[in-house]
Tab-separated table of C-alpha atoms in Angstrom:
chain	number	residue	atom	x	y	z
A	9	UNK	CA	-28.154	-19.744	-13.761
A	10	UNK	CA	-24.621	-20.782	-14.906
A	11	UNK	CA	-24.139	-23.669	-17.278
A	12	UNK	CA	-21.066	-25.502	-18.504
A	13	UNK	CA	-19.116	-28.665	-17.727
A	14	UNK	CA	-16.579	-28.998	-14.909
A	15	UNK	CA	-14.232	-31.889	-14.101
A	16	UNK	CA	-13.274	-32.675	-10.480
A	17	UNK	CA	-10.237	-34.946	-9.943
A	18	UNK	CA	-9.862	-36.005	-6.293
A	19	UNK	CA	-9.254	-39.355	-4.573
A	20	UNK	CA	-11.334	-38.370	-1.497
A	21	UNK	CA	-14.767	-39.529	-2.644
A	22	UNK	CA	-16.898	-37.815	0.062
A	23	UNK	CA	-15.233	-34.434	-0.502
A	24	UNK	CA	-15.297	-34.808	-4.296
A	25	UNK	CA	-18.986	-35.667	-4.271
A	26	UNK	CA	-19.793	-32.799	-1.879
A	27	UNK	CA	-18.062	-30.271	-4.166
A	28	UNK	CA	-19.784	-31.787	-7.201
A	29	UNK	CA	-23.201	-31.526	-5.564
A	30	UNK	CA	-22.610	-27.908	-4.563
A	31	UNK	CA	-21.559	-26.920	-8.105
A	32	UNK	CA	-24.454	-28.851	-9.658
A	33	UNK	CA	-26.805	-26.770	-7.513
A	34	UNK	CA	-25.187	-23.711	-9.118
A	35	UNK	CA	-26.241	-25.024	-12.533
A	36	UNK	CA	-23.053	-26.706	-13.702
A	37	UNK	CA	-22.650	-30.175	-15.195
A	38	UNK	CA	-19.959	-31.905	-13.137
A	39	UNK	CA	-17.831	-34.885	-14.139
A	40	UNK	CA	-15.745	-36.783	-11.565
A	41	UNK	CA	-12.520	-38.820	-11.551
A	42	UNK	CA	-10.776	-40.468	-8.564
A	43	UNK	CA	-7.210	-40.257	-9.871
A	44	UNK	CA	-4.955	-38.586	-12.446
A	45	UNK	CA	-5.090	-41.407	-15.002
A	46	UNK	CA	-8.876	-41.507	-15.214
A	47	UNK	CA	-9.060	-37.736	-14.997
A	48	UNK	CA	-6.765	-37.341	-18.019
A	49	UNK	CA	-8.741	-39.970	-19.941
A	50	UNK	CA	-12.021	-38.193	-19.188
A	51	UNK	CA	-10.510	-34.831	-20.099
A	52	UNK	CA	-9.242	-36.169	-23.429
A	53	UNK	CA	-12.721	-37.502	-24.297
A	54	UNK	CA	-14.583	-34.343	-23.262
A	55	UNK	CA	-12.035	-31.580	-23.970
A	56	UNK	CA	-14.572	-29.663	-26.081
A	57	UNK	CA	-17.036	-29.587	-23.173
A	58	UNK	CA	-14.934	-29.104	-20.047
A	59	UNK	CA	-14.418	-25.445	-19.153
A	60	UNK	CA	-12.714	-25.857	-15.771
A	61	UNK	CA	-10.685	-28.655	-14.129
A	62	UNK	CA	-10.570	-28.767	-10.322
A	63	UNK	CA	-7.684	-31.057	-9.363
A	64	UNK	CA	-6.388	-32.181	-5.993
A	65	UNK	CA	-2.665	-31.514	-5.639
A	66	UNK	CA	-1.831	-34.871	-4.010
A	67	UNK	CA	-3.322	-37.703	-6.065
A	68	UNK	CA	-2.478	-41.409	-5.729
A	69	UNK	CA	-0.778	-41.457	-9.122
A	70	UNK	CA	0.450	-37.929	-9.604
A	71	UNK	CA	1.291	-34.527	-8.190
A	72	UNK	CA	-1.069	-31.749	-9.234
A	73	UNK	CA	1.632	-29.206	-10.028
A	74	UNK	CA	3.417	-31.708	-12.273
A	75	UNK	CA	0.098	-32.612	-13.926
A	76	UNK	CA	-0.660	-29.025	-14.973
A	77	UNK	CA	1.078	-29.294	-18.389
A	78	UNK	CA	-0.696	-32.601	-19.068
A	79	UNK	CA	-4.099	-31.100	-18.249
A	80	UNK	CA	-3.306	-28.158	-20.525
A	81	UNK	CA	-2.195	-30.466	-23.337
A	82	UNK	CA	-5.484	-32.381	-23.216
A	83	UNK	CA	-7.681	-29.262	-22.983
A	84	UNK	CA	-5.711	-26.136	-23.934
A	85	UNK	CA	-8.709	-23.815	-23.592
A	86	UNK	CA	-9.799	-25.028	-20.120
A	87	UNK	CA	-8.852	-23.287	-16.865
A	88	UNK	CA	-7.199	-25.288	-14.063
A	89	UNK	CA	-7.912	-24.790	-10.341
A	90	UNK	CA	-5.698	-26.698	-7.886
A	91	UNK	CA	-7.081	-27.823	-4.517
A	92	UNK	CA	-4.873	-28.755	-1.549
A	93	UNK	CA	-5.316	-29.658	2.096
A	94	UNK	CA	-2.096	-27.894	3.093
A	95	UNK	CA	-1.248	-24.944	0.898
A	96	UNK	CA	2.210	-23.403	0.815
A	97	UNK	CA	3.325	-20.109	-0.621
A	98	UNK	CA	6.056	-21.657	-2.865
A	99	UNK	CA	3.542	-24.118	-4.324
A	100	UNK	CA	1.032	-21.323	-4.847
A	101	UNK	CA	3.603	-19.199	-6.672
A	102	UNK	CA	4.668	-22.143	-8.829
A	103	UNK	CA	1.040	-22.966	-9.698
A	104	UNK	CA	0.397	-19.407	-10.876
A	105	UNK	CA	3.618	-19.341	-12.921
A	106	UNK	CA	2.700	-22.605	-14.640
A	107	UNK	CA	-0.725	-21.361	-15.678
A	108	UNK	CA	-3.152	-22.442	-12.973
A	109	UNK	CA	-6.160	-20.161	-12.625
A	110	UNK	CA	-6.080	-20.392	-8.830
A	111	UNK	CA	-4.657	-22.413	-5.922
A	112	UNK	CA	-7.188	-22.995	-3.123
A	113	UNK	CA	-7.060	-24.642	0.278
A	114	UNK	CA	-9.713	-27.288	0.934
A	115	UNK	CA	-12.152	-26.401	3.676
A	116	UNK	CA	-12.239	-22.688	2.844
A	117	UNK	CA	-15.600	-21.023	2.311
A	118	UNK	CA	-17.897	-22.751	-0.186
A	119	UNK	CA	-18.937	-19.318	-1.393
A	120	UNK	CA	-15.309	-18.519	-2.210
A	121	UNK	CA	-14.992	-21.710	-4.269
A	122	UNK	CA	-18.163	-20.913	-6.230
A	123	UNK	CA	-16.938	-17.373	-6.955
A	124	UNK	CA	-13.549	-18.659	-8.165
A	125	UNK	CA	-15.207	-21.309	-10.364
A	126	UNK	CA	-17.584	-18.718	-11.847
A	127	UNK	CA	-14.639	-16.469	-12.732
A	128	UNK	CA	-12.688	-19.381	-14.202
A	129	UNK	CA	-15.677	-20.415	-16.331
A	130	UNK	CA	-16.063	-16.850	-17.591
A	131	UNK	CA	-12.383	-16.723	-18.570
A	132	UNK	CA	-12.564	-20.142	-20.260
A	133	UNK	CA	-15.565	-19.021	-22.302
A	134	UNK	CA	-13.677	-15.876	-23.316
A	135	UNK	CA	-10.649	-17.965	-24.381
A	136	UNK	CA	-12.909	-20.145	-26.522
A	137	UNK	CA	-14.549	-17.125	-28.099
A	138	UNK	CA	-11.162	-15.601	-28.936
A	139	UNK	CA	-10.027	-18.921	-30.434
A	140	UNK	CA	-13.202	-19.062	-32.569
A	141	UNK	CA	-12.668	-15.507	-33.801
A	142	UNK	CA	-9.005	-16.228	-34.618
A	143	UNK	CA	-10.112	-19.296	-36.550
A	144	UNK	CA	-12.695	-17.247	-38.469
A	145	UNK	CA	-10.130	-14.554	-39.282
A	146	UNK	CA	-7.667	-17.215	-40.404
A	147	UNK	CA	-10.318	-18.776	-42.655
A	148	UNK	CA	-10.762	-15.428	-44.421
A	149	UNK	CA	-7.103	-15.386	-45.420
A	150	UNK	CA	-6.626	-18.786	-47.008
A	151	UNK	CA	-6.087	-19.786	-50.624
A	152	UNK	CA	-9.575	-21.321	-50.562
A	153	UNK	CA	-11.101	-17.943	-49.675
A	154	UNK	CA	-9.636	-16.236	-52.764
A	155	UNK	CA	-12.300	-15.369	-55.328
A	156	UNK	CA	-11.719	-16.394	-58.924
A	157	UNK	CA	-10.809	-19.352	-61.096
A	158	UNK	CA	-8.905	-17.769	-63.984
A	159	UNK	CA	-5.808	-19.527	-65.324
A	160	UNK	CA	-3.509	-16.728	-64.136
A	161	UNK	CA	-4.882	-16.767	-60.577
A	162	UNK	CA	-4.831	-20.552	-60.306
A	163	UNK	CA	-1.204	-20.660	-61.460
A	164	UNK	CA	-0.186	-17.999	-58.905
A	165	UNK	CA	-1.981	-19.952	-56.184
A	166	UNK	CA	-0.238	-23.156	-57.235
A	167	UNK	CA	3.188	-21.558	-56.870
A	168	UNK	CA	2.322	-19.895	-53.545
A	169	UNK	CA	0.945	-23.169	-52.123
A	170	UNK	CA	4.218	-24.910	-52.983
A	171	UNK	CA	6.220	-22.213	-51.205
A	172	UNK	CA	4.000	-21.852	-48.116
A	173	UNK	CA	5.071	-24.893	-46.031
A	174	UNK	CA	8.782	-24.537	-46.795
A	175	UNK	CA	9.540	-21.521	-44.626
A	176	UNK	CA	11.566	-20.013	-47.483
A	177	UNK	CA	11.544	-16.305	-48.264
A	178	UNK	CA	8.928	-15.445	-50.894
A	179	UNK	CA	8.855	-12.436	-53.220
A	180	UNK	CA	5.421	-11.470	-54.571
A	181	UNK	CA	5.567	-9.450	-57.780
A	182	UNK	CA	2.551	-7.679	-59.206
A	183	UNK	CA	0.849	-4.325	-59.758
A	184	UNK	CA	-0.623	-2.212	-56.975
A	185	UNK	CA	-4.070	-3.374	-55.890
A	186	UNK	CA	-3.691	-6.913	-57.265
A	187	UNK	CA	-3.959	-8.566	-53.835
A	188	UNK	CA	-0.349	-9.264	-52.873
A	189	UNK	CA	-1.133	-8.927	-49.160
A	190	UNK	CA	-3.923	-11.517	-49.516
A	191	UNK	CA	-1.356	-13.902	-50.995
A	192	UNK	CA	1.049	-13.141	-48.124
A	193	UNK	CA	-1.666	-13.886	-45.540
A	194	UNK	CA	-2.628	-17.111	-47.325
A	195	UNK	CA	1.029	-18.209	-47.374
A	196	UNK	CA	1.219	-17.513	-43.634
A	197	UNK	CA	-1.965	-19.483	-42.917
A	198	UNK	CA	-0.646	-22.474	-44.892
A	199	UNK	CA	2.789	-22.373	-43.252
A	200	UNK	CA	4.272	-23.780	-40.030
A	201	UNK	CA	4.040	-20.192	-38.708
A	202	UNK	CA	0.214	-20.349	-38.767
A	203	UNK	CA	-1.145	-19.251	-35.396
A	204	UNK	CA	1.900	-17.063	-34.772
A	205	UNK	CA	2.044	-13.296	-35.506
A	206	UNK	CA	1.527	-11.970	-39.028
A	207	UNK	CA	2.921	-8.434	-39.171
A	208	UNK	CA	2.361	-6.385	-42.339
A	209	UNK	CA	4.470	-3.313	-43.069
A	210	UNK	CA	3.941	-0.983	-46.015
A	211	UNK	CA	7.431	0.412	-46.561
A	212	UNK	CA	6.080	3.350	-48.576
A	213	UNK	CA	3.786	4.446	-45.723
A	214	UNK	CA	6.620	5.469	-43.358
A	215	UNK	CA	8.927	8.473	-43.722
A	216	UNK	CA	12.302	7.062	-44.698
A	217	UNK	CA	14.008	8.448	-41.588
A	218	UNK	CA	11.529	6.610	-39.332
A	219	UNK	CA	11.255	3.281	-41.115
A	220	UNK	CA	14.489	1.850	-39.714
A	221	UNK	CA	13.515	2.523	-36.084
A	222	UNK	CA	10.007	1.129	-36.687
A	223	UNK	CA	11.387	-2.074	-38.155
A	224	UNK	CA	14.327	-2.713	-35.845
A	225	UNK	CA	13.407	-0.768	-32.714
A	226	UNK	CA	15.843	1.163	-30.553
A	227	UNK	CA	17.272	1.490	-27.057
A	228	UNK	CA	16.524	4.310	-24.683
A	229	UNK	CA	18.776	7.290	-25.408
A	230	UNK	CA	19.661	6.133	-28.930
A	231	UNK	CA	18.651	9.580	-30.235
A	232	UNK	CA	16.848	12.700	-29.084
A	233	UNK	CA	13.313	11.696	-28.142
A	234	UNK	CA	14.117	8.021	-27.475
A	235	UNK	CA	12.809	8.125	-23.912
A	236	UNK	CA	12.313	4.368	-23.553
A	237	UNK	CA	13.251	1.106	-25.222
A	238	UNK	CA	11.111	0.357	-28.280
A	239	UNK	CA	10.443	-3.087	-29.702
A	240	UNK	CA	10.530	-3.036	-33.500
A	241	UNK	CA	8.153	-4.759	-35.900
A	242	UNK	CA	10.723	-7.500	-36.514
A	243	UNK	CA	10.520	-8.480	-32.848
A	244	UNK	CA	6.731	-8.200	-32.942
A	245	UNK	CA	6.744	-10.806	-35.744
A	246	UNK	CA	9.059	-13.170	-33.858
A	247	UNK	CA	8.016	-16.771	-34.466
A	248	UNK	CA	5.705	-15.738	-37.288
A	249	UNK	CA	5.747	-13.929	-40.619
A	250	UNK	CA	6.863	-10.413	-41.493
A	251	UNK	CA	5.276	-9.075	-44.683
A	252	UNK	CA	7.173	-6.185	-46.261
A	253	UNK	CA	5.000	-4.531	-48.897
A	254	UNK	CA	6.681	-2.238	-51.432
A	255	UNK	CA	10.110	-3.441	-50.328
A	256	UNK	CA	11.676	-1.486	-53.175
A	257	UNK	CA	11.138	1.646	-51.063
A	258	UNK	CA	13.754	0.571	-48.492
A	259	UNK	CA	16.848	2.757	-48.240
A	260	UNK	CA	20.081	1.011	-49.214
A	261	UNK	CA	21.345	1.222	-45.605
A	262	UNK	CA	18.182	-0.513	-44.332
A	263	UNK	CA	18.490	-3.090	-47.103
A	264	UNK	CA	21.929	-3.992	-45.731
A	265	UNK	CA	20.477	-4.606	-42.254
A	266	UNK	CA	17.717	-6.761	-43.718
A	267	UNK	CA	20.245	-8.809	-45.629
A	268	UNK	CA	21.891	-9.650	-42.301
A	269	UNK	CA	18.509	-10.631	-40.833
A	270	UNK	CA	17.894	-13.041	-43.721
A	271	UNK	CA	21.349	-14.554	-43.387
A	272	UNK	CA	21.702	-14.760	-39.578
A	273	UNK	CA	18.250	-14.001	-38.091
A	274	UNK	CA	20.012	-11.289	-36.084
A	275	UNK	CA	20.076	-7.490	-36.085
A	276	UNK	CA	21.301	-4.708	-33.846
A	277	UNK	CA	18.889	-2.072	-32.595
A	278	UNK	CA	19.746	1.592	-32.759
A	279	UNK	CA	21.735	2.451	-29.654
A	280	UNK	CA	22.392	-1.189	-28.726
A	281	UNK	CA	25.702	-3.027	-28.666
A	282	UNK	CA	24.371	-6.577	-28.609
A	283	UNK	CA	22.522	-8.317	-31.444
A	284	UNK	CA	18.877	-9.319	-31.121
A	285	UNK	CA	17.944	-12.781	-32.387
A	286	UNK	CA	14.572	-13.453	-34.017
A	287	UNK	CA	12.909	-16.346	-35.813
A	288	UNK	CA	10.962	-14.674	-38.622
A	289	UNK	CA	9.776	-15.844	-42.023
A	290	UNK	CA	9.930	-12.998	-44.575
A	291	UNK	CA	7.425	-12.469	-47.362
A	292	UNK	CA	8.087	-9.388	-49.491
A	293	UNK	CA	6.106	-7.701	-52.245
A	294	UNK	CA	6.847	-5.166	-54.953
A	295	UNK	CA	5.252	-3.560	-57.984
A	296	UNK	CA	8.688	-2.823	-59.409
A	297	UNK	CA	11.128	-4.892	-61.408
A	298	UNK	CA	13.712	-5.370	-58.660
A	299	UNK	CA	16.038	-7.308	-60.939
A	300	UNK	CA	16.300	-4.327	-63.270
A	301	UNK	CA	16.713	-1.952	-60.315
A	302	UNK	CA	19.455	-4.153	-58.892
A	303	UNK	CA	21.245	-4.097	-62.244
A	304	UNK	CA	20.961	-0.294	-62.263
A	305	UNK	CA	22.365	-0.027	-58.724
A	306	UNK	CA	19.076	1.174	-57.222
A	307	UNK	CA	18.546	-1.994	-55.174
A	308	UNK	CA	21.115	-4.258	-53.524
A	309	UNK	CA	21.869	-7.196	-55.803
A	310	UNK	CA	22.713	-9.511	-52.889
A	311	UNK	CA	19.428	-8.686	-51.158
A	312	UNK	CA	17.465	-9.225	-54.362
A	313	UNK	CA	18.822	-12.749	-54.763
A	314	UNK	CA	18.091	-13.534	-51.088
A	315	UNK	CA	14.522	-12.260	-51.540
A	316	UNK	CA	13.917	-14.030	-54.825
A	317	UNK	CA	14.423	-17.522	-53.400
A	318	UNK	CA	10.868	-18.173	-54.554
A	319	UNK	CA	9.086	-15.624	-56.747
A	320	UNK	CA	5.322	-15.615	-57.246
A	321	UNK	CA	3.863	-13.342	-59.957
A	322	UNK	CA	0.492	-12.043	-58.679
A	323	UNK	CA	-1.679	-11.236	-61.726
A	324	UNK	CA	-3.408	-7.899	-62.148
A	325	UNK	CA	-7.139	-7.871	-62.867
A	326	UNK	CA	-6.576	-7.296	-66.600
A	327	UNK	CA	-4.652	-10.598	-66.640
A	328	UNK	CA	-7.527	-12.428	-64.973
A	329	UNK	CA	-10.451	-10.749	-66.721
A	330	UNK	CA	-12.507	-13.952	-66.480
A	331	UNK	CA	-12.754	-13.327	-62.728
A	332	UNK	CA	-14.421	-9.895	-63.091
A	333	UNK	CA	-18.044	-11.215	-63.049
A	334	UNK	CA	-17.609	-13.329	-59.913
A	335	UNK	CA	-15.657	-10.576	-58.124
A	336	UNK	CA	-18.270	-7.978	-59.090
A	337	UNK	CA	-21.068	-10.203	-57.807
A	338	UNK	CA	-19.200	-10.805	-54.533
A	339	UNK	CA	-18.546	-7.095	-53.918
A	340	UNK	CA	-22.113	-6.168	-54.853
A	341	UNK	CA	-23.578	-8.603	-52.317
A	342	UNK	CA	-21.005	-7.670	-49.685
A	343	UNK	CA	-21.715	-3.934	-49.865
A	344	UNK	CA	-25.464	-4.444	-50.291
A	345	UNK	CA	-25.523	-6.392	-47.006
A	346	UNK	CA	-23.214	-3.899	-45.285
A	347	UNK	CA	-25.178	-0.825	-46.410
A	348	UNK	CA	-28.655	-2.346	-46.168
A	349	UNK	CA	-29.286	-2.040	-49.911
A	350	UNK	CA	-31.931	-4.173	-51.716
A	351	UNK	CA	-29.510	-4.819	-54.603
A	352	UNK	CA	-29.369	-8.460	-55.668
A	353	UNK	CA	-27.705	-8.533	-59.101
A	354	UNK	CA	-26.110	-6.596	-61.962
A	355	UNK	CA	-27.772	-5.940	-65.308
A	356	UNK	CA	-25.951	-7.737	-68.153
A	357	UNK	CA	-25.008	-4.374	-69.725
A	358	UNK	CA	-23.411	-3.173	-66.482
A	359	UNK	CA	-21.537	-6.448	-66.109
A	360	UNK	CA	-20.256	-6.172	-69.689
A	361	UNK	CA	-18.996	-2.636	-69.022
A	362	UNK	CA	-17.135	-3.907	-65.973
A	363	UNK	CA	-15.663	-6.784	-67.952
A	364	UNK	CA	-14.382	-4.476	-70.691
A	365	UNK	CA	-12.955	-1.832	-68.367
A	366	UNK	CA	-9.184	-1.300	-68.224
A	367	UNK	CA	-8.575	-2.042	-64.535
A	368	UNK	CA	-5.419	-0.070	-63.859
A	369	UNK	CA	-6.204	-0.084	-60.139
A	370	UNK	CA	-6.892	-3.838	-60.231
A	371	UNK	CA	-9.146	-5.566	-57.672
A	372	UNK	CA	-8.937	-2.568	-55.338
A	373	UNK	CA	-10.391	-0.333	-58.049
A	374	UNK	CA	-13.183	-2.826	-58.772
A	375	UNK	CA	-14.068	-2.947	-55.076
A	376	UNK	CA	-14.242	0.859	-54.878
A	377	UNK	CA	-16.377	1.077	-58.042
A	378	UNK	CA	-18.877	-1.456	-56.654
A	379	UNK	CA	-19.064	0.257	-53.258
A	380	UNK	CA	-19.851	3.600	-54.919
A	381	UNK	CA	-22.367	2.012	-57.262
A	382	UNK	CA	-24.218	0.284	-54.404
A	383	UNK	CA	-24.521	3.612	-52.580
A	384	UNK	CA	-26.002	5.303	-55.666
A	385	UNK	CA	-28.207	2.491	-56.946
A	386	UNK	CA	-31.982	2.305	-56.598
A	387	UNK	CA	-34.003	-0.875	-56.891
A	388	UNK	CA	-32.716	-4.428	-56.781
A	389	UNK	CA	-30.516	-4.406	-59.923
A	390	UNK	CA	-27.381	-2.394	-60.553
A	391	UNK	CA	-27.406	-0.663	-63.957
A	392	UNK	CA	-24.850	1.143	-66.109
A	393	UNK	CA	-26.295	4.452	-64.824
A	394	UNK	CA	-24.996	3.537	-61.364
A	395	UNK	CA	-21.416	3.171	-62.608
A	396	UNK	CA	-18.923	6.091	-62.642
A	397	UNK	CA	-18.768	8.452	-65.632
A	398	UNK	CA	-15.875	6.647	-67.325
A	399	UNK	CA	-18.127	3.613	-67.838
A	400	UNK	CA	-20.835	5.520	-69.711
A	401	UNK	CA	-19.016	5.423	-73.024
A	402	UNK	CA	-18.111	2.335	-74.965
A	403	UNK	CA	-14.574	1.194	-74.307
A	404	UNK	CA	-12.934	-1.399	-76.551
A	405	UNK	CA	-11.827	-4.502	-74.705
A	406	UNK	CA	-8.113	-3.989	-73.874
A	407	UNK	CA	-7.535	-7.633	-74.717
A	408	UNK	CA	-8.766	-7.036	-78.295
A	409	UNK	CA	-8.167	-3.363	-79.157
A	410	UNK	CA	-9.941	-1.955	-82.186
A	411	UNK	CA	-6.621	-0.899	-83.714
A	412	UNK	CA	-4.966	-4.316	-83.204
A	413	UNK	CA	-4.197	-4.554	-86.931
A	414	UNK	CA	-2.911	-0.988	-87.156
A	415	UNK	CA	0.871	-1.366	-87.173
A	416	UNK	CA	1.840	2.284	-87.528
A	417	UNK	CA	4.525	3.559	-85.171
A	418	UNK	CA	2.032	5.930	-83.514
A	419	UNK	CA	-0.435	3.123	-82.726
A	420	UNK	CA	2.262	0.785	-81.454
A	421	UNK	CA	3.608	3.528	-79.199
A	422	UNK	CA	0.102	4.144	-77.839
A	423	UNK	CA	-0.389	0.431	-77.160
A	424	UNK	CA	2.982	0.135	-75.441
A	425	UNK	CA	2.277	3.101	-73.162
A	426	UNK	CA	-1.139	1.677	-72.252
A	427	UNK	CA	0.403	-1.743	-71.566
A	428	UNK	CA	3.138	-0.376	-69.290
A	429	UNK	CA	0.651	1.823	-67.421
A	430	UNK	CA	-1.501	-1.235	-66.796
A	431	UNK	CA	1.468	-3.254	-65.546
A	432	UNK	CA	2.509	-0.468	-63.160
A	433	UNK	CA	-1.016	-0.014	-61.838
A	434	UNK	CA	-1.250	3.531	-63.205
A	435	UNK	CA	2.009	4.642	-61.549
A	436	UNK	CA	3.108	7.269	-64.088
A	437	UNK	CA	6.570	7.859	-62.632
A	438	UNK	CA	7.334	4.133	-62.763
A	439	UNK	CA	5.789	3.847	-66.237
A	440	UNK	CA	7.952	6.705	-67.504
A	441	UNK	CA	11.046	5.065	-66.020
A	442	UNK	CA	10.272	1.723	-67.683
A	443	UNK	CA	9.514	3.428	-71.014
A	444	UNK	CA	12.777	5.368	-70.829
A	445	UNK	CA	11.146	8.794	-71.157
A	446	UNK	CA	10.620	11.766	-68.849
A	447	UNK	CA	7.462	12.142	-66.805
A	448	UNK	CA	6.509	15.350	-68.663
A	449	UNK	CA	6.888	13.524	-71.974
A	450	UNK	CA	4.630	10.742	-70.710
A	451	UNK	CA	1.923	13.197	-69.619
A	452	UNK	CA	2.096	14.889	-73.020
A	453	UNK	CA	1.678	11.556	-74.831
A	454	UNK	CA	-1.197	10.533	-72.554
A	455	UNK	CA	-3.024	13.710	-73.522
A	456	UNK	CA	-2.099	13.272	-77.176
A	457	UNK	CA	-3.386	9.681	-77.319
A	458	UNK	CA	-6.401	10.258	-75.080
A	459	UNK	CA	-5.211	7.652	-72.561
């Protein structure tokens, strides 16, 4: 039998009570109001309970069609059914356009009214469920949901929190796998754009000749194969936040178009002659030093300074080593629950190996290591034997290398290469570029130094 709360607003007491009685027999809880004022007051007090409002169109103190926005404002997740003694097609069309669930004529079949109410209740429940899920997803992407309390992480959070409500462009700088997208999502959730679209684009994931059309869209006939108009990701993010990961991968021509978007909130699609206007907040991320690339002519200087309105350095895991134990414990419990494993904790030796490891892949690497270890582990404690092969030998803590006092040129070169590799997240081409040597030379030195 159905359950849920309905609100009937009608000045005709006999009819209102008859409808209420009929719906109560169907299993619903029914509230009643004789006019718009008391109906709105009741709705405001019981907005969390009321699933459907049945309102007469002609009330002593209001017109039902004009009251629709006020009903929706009081209970945005409720469905509205309008009842009228004399229905007209124009009023019916207007009611549907303004968001009414249905527009019914009084005196029609009681069975029809029950069916319509049942459908409206089902839709209202679905809307509430979607809203709950959106709230849960949003809660997973907040600053409060970030795991860790290290000084480096707390400082990055402090800066990002300051930037979030401003609407300004934010540039997140940090190595691959450090969690830059998590920061972008948290900024979005703490911004005025919260509740609007969050669109993430990895610029390195698209072929360069397709990225422009994906971002900006195109008009039918703009090129061979453009058989219909296509809305770009910029339009998809309208009103919300566009997150451009690895923005350093953008071609210079695309960078020029993005500069115009930042300056005017307008762009022109491929094959179009008129500009498209959007309202988008941009958050960008990079694992490169864009300032150096701009100075070298590999990135537009004007775009860099528009992006770097507010820069947030996102620390790699080696910079927040104090967070390794709590992250490891979180991932262990997460994958144990997901995979049905009896694992409950890590042995101290295994935890120490994780703490000492050189996390070139950052949090992403730690997550992958724990997932693999949970799959392989037996019993309720994860041991060093469950960790990958590179953990089975003692590794000096990168923060306090054994040769810290060795100041020979060879040792200092080894330390510098290791440091740059860590900062670039293991990206050897980028490391070679920053070190000012060829990639082949870097590979030779890695083999020579056992790195």
